[in-house]
Coordinates of C-alpha atoms and ligand atoms in Angstrom, one line a residue:
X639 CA 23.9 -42.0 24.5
X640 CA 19.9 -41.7 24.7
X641 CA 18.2 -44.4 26.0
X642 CA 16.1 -46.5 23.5
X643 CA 12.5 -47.3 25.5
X644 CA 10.7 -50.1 22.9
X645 CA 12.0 -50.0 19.2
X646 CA 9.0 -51.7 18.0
X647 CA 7.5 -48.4 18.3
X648 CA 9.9 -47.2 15.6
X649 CA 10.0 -47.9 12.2
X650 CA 12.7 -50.5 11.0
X651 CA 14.2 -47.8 9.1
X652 CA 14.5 -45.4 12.4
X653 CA 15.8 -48.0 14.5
X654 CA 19.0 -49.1 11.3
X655 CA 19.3 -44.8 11.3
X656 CA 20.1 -44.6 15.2
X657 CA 23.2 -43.9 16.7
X658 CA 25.2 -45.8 17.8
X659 CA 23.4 -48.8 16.6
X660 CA 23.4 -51.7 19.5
X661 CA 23.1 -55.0 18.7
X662 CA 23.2 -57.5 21.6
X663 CA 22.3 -60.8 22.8
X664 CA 23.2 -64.7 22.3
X665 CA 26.0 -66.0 20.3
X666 CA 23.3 -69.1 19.9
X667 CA 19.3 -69.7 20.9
X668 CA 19.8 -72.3 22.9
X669 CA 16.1 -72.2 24.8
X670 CA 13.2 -70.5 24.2
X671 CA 13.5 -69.2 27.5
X672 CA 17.1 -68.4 27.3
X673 CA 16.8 -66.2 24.4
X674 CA 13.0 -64.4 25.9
X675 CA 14.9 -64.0 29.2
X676 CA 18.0 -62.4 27.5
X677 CA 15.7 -60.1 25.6
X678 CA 14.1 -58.6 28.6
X679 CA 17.3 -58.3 30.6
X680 CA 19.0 -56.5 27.5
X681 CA 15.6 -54.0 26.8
X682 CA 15.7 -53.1 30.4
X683 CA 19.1 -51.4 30.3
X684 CA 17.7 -49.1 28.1
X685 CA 20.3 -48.9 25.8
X686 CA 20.3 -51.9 23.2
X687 CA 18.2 -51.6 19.7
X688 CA 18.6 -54.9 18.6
X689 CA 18.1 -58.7 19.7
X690 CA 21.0 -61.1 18.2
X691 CA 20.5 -64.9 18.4
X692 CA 22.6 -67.4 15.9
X693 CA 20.1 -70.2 14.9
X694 CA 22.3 -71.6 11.9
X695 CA 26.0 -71.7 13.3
X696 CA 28.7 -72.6 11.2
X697 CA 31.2 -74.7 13.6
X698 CA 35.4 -74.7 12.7
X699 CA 34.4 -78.4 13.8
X700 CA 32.0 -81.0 13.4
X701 CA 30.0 -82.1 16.7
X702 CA 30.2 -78.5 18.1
X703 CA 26.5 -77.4 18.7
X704 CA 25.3 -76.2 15.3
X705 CA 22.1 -73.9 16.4
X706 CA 18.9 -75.5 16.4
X707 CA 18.0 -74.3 13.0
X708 CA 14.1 -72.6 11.9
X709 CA 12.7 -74.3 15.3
X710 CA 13.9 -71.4 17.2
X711 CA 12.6 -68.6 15.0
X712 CA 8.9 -68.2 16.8
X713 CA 11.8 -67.8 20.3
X714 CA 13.1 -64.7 18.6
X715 CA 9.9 -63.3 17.3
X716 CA 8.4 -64.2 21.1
X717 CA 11.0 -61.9 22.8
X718 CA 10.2 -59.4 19.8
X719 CA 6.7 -59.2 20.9
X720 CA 7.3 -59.1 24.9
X721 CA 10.3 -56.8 24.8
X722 CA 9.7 -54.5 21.3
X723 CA 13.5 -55.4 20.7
X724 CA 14.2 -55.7 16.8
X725 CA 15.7 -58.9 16.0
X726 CA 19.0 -60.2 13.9
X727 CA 20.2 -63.6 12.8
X728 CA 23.0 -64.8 10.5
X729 CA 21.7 -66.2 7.5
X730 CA 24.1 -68.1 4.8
X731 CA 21.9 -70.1 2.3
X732 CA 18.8 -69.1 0.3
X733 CA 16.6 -71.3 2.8
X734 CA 17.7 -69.5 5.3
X735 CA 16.8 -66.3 4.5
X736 CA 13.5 -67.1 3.6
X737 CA 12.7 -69.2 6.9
X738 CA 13.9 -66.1 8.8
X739 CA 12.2 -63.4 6.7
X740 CA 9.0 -65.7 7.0
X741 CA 9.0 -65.5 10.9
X742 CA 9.4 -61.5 10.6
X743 CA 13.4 -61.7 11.1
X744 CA 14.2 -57.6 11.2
X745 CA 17.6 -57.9 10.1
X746 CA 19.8 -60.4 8.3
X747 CA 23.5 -60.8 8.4
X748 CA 25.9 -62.3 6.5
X749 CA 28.7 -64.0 8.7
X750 CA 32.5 -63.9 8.1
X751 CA 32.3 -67.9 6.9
X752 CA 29.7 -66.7 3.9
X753 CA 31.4 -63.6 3.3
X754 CA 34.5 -65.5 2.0
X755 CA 32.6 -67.6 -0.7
X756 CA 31.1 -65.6 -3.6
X757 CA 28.8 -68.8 -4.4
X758 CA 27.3 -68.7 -1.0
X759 CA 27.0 -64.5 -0.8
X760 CA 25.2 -65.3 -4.3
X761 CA 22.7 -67.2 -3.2
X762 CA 21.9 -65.2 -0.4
X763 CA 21.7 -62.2 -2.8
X764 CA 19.8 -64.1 -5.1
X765 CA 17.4 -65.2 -2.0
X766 CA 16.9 -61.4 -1.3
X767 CA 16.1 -60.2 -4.6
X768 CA 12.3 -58.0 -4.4
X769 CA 13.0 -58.4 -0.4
X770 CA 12.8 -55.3 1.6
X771 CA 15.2 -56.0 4.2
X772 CA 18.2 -54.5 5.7
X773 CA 20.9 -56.8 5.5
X774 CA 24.9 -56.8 7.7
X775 CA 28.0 -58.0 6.3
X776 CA 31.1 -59.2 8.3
X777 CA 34.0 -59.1 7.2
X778 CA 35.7 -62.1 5.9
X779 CA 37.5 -64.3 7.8
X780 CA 40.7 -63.3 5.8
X781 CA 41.9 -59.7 5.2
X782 CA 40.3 -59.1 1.6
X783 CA 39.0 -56.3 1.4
X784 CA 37.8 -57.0 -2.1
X785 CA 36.0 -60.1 -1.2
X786 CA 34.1 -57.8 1.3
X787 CA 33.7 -55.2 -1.2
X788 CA 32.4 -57.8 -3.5
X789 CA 30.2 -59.5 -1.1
X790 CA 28.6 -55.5 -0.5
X791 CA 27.8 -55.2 -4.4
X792 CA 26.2 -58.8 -5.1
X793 CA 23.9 -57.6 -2.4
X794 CA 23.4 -54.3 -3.7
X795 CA 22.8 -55.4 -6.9
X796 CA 19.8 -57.9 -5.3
X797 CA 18.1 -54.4 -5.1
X798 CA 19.0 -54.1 -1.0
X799 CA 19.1 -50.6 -0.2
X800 CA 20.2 -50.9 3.7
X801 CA 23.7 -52.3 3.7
X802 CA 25.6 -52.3 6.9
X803 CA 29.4 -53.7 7.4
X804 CA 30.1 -55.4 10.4
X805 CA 33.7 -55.4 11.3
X806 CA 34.6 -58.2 13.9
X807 CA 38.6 -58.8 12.8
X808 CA 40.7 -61.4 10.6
X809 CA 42.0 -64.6 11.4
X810 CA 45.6 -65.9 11.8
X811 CA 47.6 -68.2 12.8
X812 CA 49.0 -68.7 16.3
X813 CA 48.0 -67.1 19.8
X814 CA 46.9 -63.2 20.1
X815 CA 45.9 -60.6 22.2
X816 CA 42.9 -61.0 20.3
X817 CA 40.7 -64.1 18.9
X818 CA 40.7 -62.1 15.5
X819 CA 43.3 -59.7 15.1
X820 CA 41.3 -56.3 14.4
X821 CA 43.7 -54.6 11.8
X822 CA 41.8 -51.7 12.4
X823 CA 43.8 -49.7 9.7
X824 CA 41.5 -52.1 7.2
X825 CA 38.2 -51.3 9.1
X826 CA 38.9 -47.7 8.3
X827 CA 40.2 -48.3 4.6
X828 CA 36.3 -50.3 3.9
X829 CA 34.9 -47.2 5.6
X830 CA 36.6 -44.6 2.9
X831 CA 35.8 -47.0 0.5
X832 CA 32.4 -46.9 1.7
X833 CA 31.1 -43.7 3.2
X834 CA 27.7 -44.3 3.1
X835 CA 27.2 -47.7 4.9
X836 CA 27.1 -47.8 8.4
X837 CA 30.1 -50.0 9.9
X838 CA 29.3 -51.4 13.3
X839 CA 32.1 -53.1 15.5
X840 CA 31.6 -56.7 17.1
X841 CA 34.0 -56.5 19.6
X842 CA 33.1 -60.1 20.8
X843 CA 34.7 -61.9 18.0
X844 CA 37.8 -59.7 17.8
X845 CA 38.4 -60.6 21.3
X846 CA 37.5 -63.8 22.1
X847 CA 37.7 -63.0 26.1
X848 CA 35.6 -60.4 28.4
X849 CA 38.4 -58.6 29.7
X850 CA 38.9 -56.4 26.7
X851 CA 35.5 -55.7 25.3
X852 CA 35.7 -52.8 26.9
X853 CA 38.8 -50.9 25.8
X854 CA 37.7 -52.4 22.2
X855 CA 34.5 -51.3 21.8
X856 CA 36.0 -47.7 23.0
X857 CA 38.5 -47.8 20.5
X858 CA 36.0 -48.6 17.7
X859 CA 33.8 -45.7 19.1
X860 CA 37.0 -43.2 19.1
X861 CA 37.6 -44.3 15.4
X862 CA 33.9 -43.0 14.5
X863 CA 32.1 -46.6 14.1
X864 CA 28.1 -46.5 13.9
X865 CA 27.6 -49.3 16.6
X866 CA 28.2 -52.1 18.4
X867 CA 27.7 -55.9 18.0
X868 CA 28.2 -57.4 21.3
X869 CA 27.2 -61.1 22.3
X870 CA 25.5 -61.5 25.5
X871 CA 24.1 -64.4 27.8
X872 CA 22.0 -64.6 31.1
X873 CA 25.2 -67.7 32.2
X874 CA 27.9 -67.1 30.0
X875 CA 29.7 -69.2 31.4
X876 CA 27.6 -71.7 30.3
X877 CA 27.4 -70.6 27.4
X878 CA 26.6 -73.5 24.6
X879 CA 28.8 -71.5 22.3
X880 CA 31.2 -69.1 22.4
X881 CA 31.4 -69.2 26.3
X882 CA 34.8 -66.8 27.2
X883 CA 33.5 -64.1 25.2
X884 CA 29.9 -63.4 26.6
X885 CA 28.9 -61.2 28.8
X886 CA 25.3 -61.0 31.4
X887 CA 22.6 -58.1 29.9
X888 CA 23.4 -56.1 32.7
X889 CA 26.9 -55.6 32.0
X890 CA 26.4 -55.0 28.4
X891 CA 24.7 -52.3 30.1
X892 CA 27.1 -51.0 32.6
X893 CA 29.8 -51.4 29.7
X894 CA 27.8 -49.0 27.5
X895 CA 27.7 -46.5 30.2
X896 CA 31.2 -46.4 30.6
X897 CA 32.4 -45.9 27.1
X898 CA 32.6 -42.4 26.2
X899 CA 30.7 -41.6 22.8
X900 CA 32.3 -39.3 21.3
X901 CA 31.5 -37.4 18.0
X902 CA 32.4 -36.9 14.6
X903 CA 32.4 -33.2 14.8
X904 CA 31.0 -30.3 16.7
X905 CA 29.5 -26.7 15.5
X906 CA 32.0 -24.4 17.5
X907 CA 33.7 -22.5 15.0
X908 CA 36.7 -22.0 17.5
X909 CA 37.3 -25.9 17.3
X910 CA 37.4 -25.7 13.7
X911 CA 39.5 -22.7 13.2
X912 CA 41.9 -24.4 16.0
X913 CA 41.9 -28.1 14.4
X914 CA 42.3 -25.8 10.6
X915 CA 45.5 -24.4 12.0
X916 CA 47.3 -27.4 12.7
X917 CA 46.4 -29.0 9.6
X918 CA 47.3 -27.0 7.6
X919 CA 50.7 -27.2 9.9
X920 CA 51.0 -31.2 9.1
X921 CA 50.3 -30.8 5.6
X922 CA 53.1 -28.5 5.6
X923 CA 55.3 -31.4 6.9
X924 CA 53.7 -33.7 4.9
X925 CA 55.1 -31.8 2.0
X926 CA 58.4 -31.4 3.7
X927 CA 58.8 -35.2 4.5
X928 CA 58.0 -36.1 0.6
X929 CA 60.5 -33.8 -0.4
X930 CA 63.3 -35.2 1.5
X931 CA 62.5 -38.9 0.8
X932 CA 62.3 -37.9 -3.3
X933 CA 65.9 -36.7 -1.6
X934 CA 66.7 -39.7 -0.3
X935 CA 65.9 -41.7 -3.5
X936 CA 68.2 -39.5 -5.9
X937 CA 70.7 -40.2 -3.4
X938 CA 70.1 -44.2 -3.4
X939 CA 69.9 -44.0 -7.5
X940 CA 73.5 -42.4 -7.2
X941 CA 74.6 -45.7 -5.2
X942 CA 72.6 -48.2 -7.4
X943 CA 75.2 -46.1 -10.1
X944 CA 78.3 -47.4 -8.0
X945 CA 76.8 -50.7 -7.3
X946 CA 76.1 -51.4 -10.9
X947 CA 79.3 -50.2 -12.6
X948 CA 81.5 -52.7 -10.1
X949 CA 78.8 -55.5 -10.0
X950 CA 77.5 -55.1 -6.9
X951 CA 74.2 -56.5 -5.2
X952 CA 71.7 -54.1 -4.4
X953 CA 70.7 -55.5 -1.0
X954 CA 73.6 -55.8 1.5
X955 CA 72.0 -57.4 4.8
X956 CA 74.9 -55.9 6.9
X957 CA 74.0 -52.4 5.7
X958 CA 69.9 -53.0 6.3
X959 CA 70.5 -54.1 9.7
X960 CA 72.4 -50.9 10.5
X961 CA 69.7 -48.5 9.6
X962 CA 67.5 -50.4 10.9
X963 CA 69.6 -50.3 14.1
X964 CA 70.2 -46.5 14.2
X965 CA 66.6 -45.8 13.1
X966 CA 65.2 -47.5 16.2
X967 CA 67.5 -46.2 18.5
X968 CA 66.6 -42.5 16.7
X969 CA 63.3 -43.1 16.3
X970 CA 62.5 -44.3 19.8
X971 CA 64.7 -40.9 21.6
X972 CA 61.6 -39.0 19.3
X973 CA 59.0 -40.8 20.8
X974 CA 58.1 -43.2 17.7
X975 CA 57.3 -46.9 18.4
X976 CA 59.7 -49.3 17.5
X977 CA 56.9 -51.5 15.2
X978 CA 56.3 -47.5 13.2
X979 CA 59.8 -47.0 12.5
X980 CA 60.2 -50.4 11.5
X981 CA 57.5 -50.9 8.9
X982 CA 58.7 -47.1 7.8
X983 CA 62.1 -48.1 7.6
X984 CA 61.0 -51.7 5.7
X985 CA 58.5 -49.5 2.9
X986 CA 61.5 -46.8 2.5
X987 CA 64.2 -49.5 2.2
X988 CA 61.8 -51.6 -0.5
X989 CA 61.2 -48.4 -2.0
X990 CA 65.1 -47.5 -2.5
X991 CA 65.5 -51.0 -3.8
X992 CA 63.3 -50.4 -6.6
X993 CA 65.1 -47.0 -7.5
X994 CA 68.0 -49.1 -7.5
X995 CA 67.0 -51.7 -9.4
X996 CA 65.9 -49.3 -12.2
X997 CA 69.3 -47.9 -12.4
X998 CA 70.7 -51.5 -12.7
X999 CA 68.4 -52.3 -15.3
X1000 CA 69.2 -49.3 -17.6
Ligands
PEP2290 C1 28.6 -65.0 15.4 O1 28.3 -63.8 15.2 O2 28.2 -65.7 16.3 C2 29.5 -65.6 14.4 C3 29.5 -66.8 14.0 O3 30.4 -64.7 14.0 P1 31.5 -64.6 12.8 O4 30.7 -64.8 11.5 O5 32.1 -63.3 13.0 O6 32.5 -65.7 13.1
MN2291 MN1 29.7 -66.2 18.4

């Protein structure tokens, strides 16, 4: 990872082109000095691009502390000027983004509260039409992909031409592992949808708790994300919001140092002709394993046959439980994990059904 010196020497459009992309600081200005302070910790680790502060907050509850609103934009553009750090805040009304764009905001983003509410995304998107600014999206609070997708055109179609996704995981209900469960198999479907936009991991908000930042942000990293989002606070224990999850500057830092960055590819032709070899080996089985579930099928159409001419229901629970019994117990000798050969065994079950079901319509 090269170190970043002052990225007020760099054009905006360098600093949204580096890699990985490193976005750190408070979940909320609380102080002027607070946010100037966390600025020059975070620059002095070398390694952080951008300056994050919330100044509008949107609370799951009333009386939480809600940011202290346009009153702390000259903090963000003070620790701008005495660190060279660009700076981000969240922006979710039309107001907002021009107060912030007025006091020389860098980037904007769009938090996972607005993402959810075309209304709101449109007024943002209608704030930023003629605006030159590169502008973030987090996901939604719920796994819609859509409503993400959608929130990425209304602000394309304002005329913004730097678009980034911010992946920082989905809500549900009950305790986790995680504050927002990741569902990282729906990061990487936004990125195929999306090639071109640089998604950037906030491994704060998926977690909720410091002791797996780390092995998050990593994972993000191994799956080929652009950059990090990661909330930081000279006391975060003391934190005004957001308190479990925050970390000091200097262990964003340290944290940085220890992830391995790894890359999307490598010009050895050796690697390639290797890593060619064995694909073309699993899409060899990949054409095997398609041809014995179209097997399978036929095979299930002959029952649905049976079932139909003596009146039979298609699903009999007694029979599921047994393959899903002798599938796990199978699968798990072969070194599968119990929660793959379940949801393989539940989409090849559902898909039998339906093969059945034809045949009982007919
Ligand atoms: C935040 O970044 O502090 C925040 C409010 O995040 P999210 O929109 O992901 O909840
Ligand atoms: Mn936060």
């Amino acid at each position: 990872m090269e170190t970043v010196t002052s990225s007020t020497e760099k054009t905006i459009q360098e600093i949204w082109n580096t890699r990985p992309l490193i976005i750190s600081g408070p979940c909320s200005a609380e102080t002027e000095e607070q946010v100037v302070e966390t600025a020059e910790r975070l620059a002095k680790t070398g390694k952080v691009n951008v300056l994050r502060a919330g100044i509008w907050k949107p609370r799951t509850k009333p009386g939480m502390f809600e940011g202290h609103g346009a009153k702390a934009l000259p903090w963000l553009q003070r620790a701008k000027k005495a660190t060279g750090l660009r700076t981000t805040v969240e922006i979710a009304t039309g107001k907002q983004v021009e107060d912030a764009l007025m006091f020389d905001v860098d980037i904007l983003w769009i938090g996972a509260r607005t993402t959810v509410n075309p209304f709101s995304v449109q007024e943002v998107a209608d704030a930023l039409r003629g605006v030159d600014v590169p502008v973030l999206i987090k996901n939604p609070i719920n796994p819609d992909l859509e409503l993400w997708g959608g929130a990425v055109e209304r602000v394309a179609r304002a005329g913004i031409k730097n678009i980034g996704l911010i992946h920082r995981g989905f809500s549900s209900y009950g305790n986790t592992e995680f504050r927002n469960a990741p569902m990282w198999h729906l990061a990487i479907e936004m990125k195929r949808r999306n090639p071109e936009l640089p998604l950037i991991n906030d491994p704060s908000h998926i977690c909720g708790r410091r002791d797996i930042l780390q092995e998050t942000s990593q994972r993000a990293i191994d799956l080929d994300f652009d950059g990090l989002m990661i909330e930081s606070h000279i006391d975060p224990d003391n934190a005004w919001s957001d308190a479990k999850q925050q970390i000091t500057p200097e262990q964003v830092g340290e944290m940085l140092s220890s992830i391995i960055w790894r890359r999307e590819d490598v010009a050895s032709e050796e690697y390639h002709a290797a890593l060619e070899k064995l694909r073309q080996q699993i899409n060899h089985l990949d054409d095997e394993l398609l041809q014995v579930l179209s097997q399978r099928m036929k095979i299930a159409e002959k029952i649905g046959q049976y079932k139909k001419d003596n009146n039979i229901t298609i699903l009999q629970t007694n029979r599921w439980n047994e393959i899903l019994e002798r599938g796990t117990k199978e699968g798990e000798k072969k070194g599968l994990s119990r929660e793959f050969i379940e949801k393989y065994l539940d989409a090849v079950h559902m898909e039998s059904i339906n093969h059945q079901k034809k045949v009982l319509d007919t």
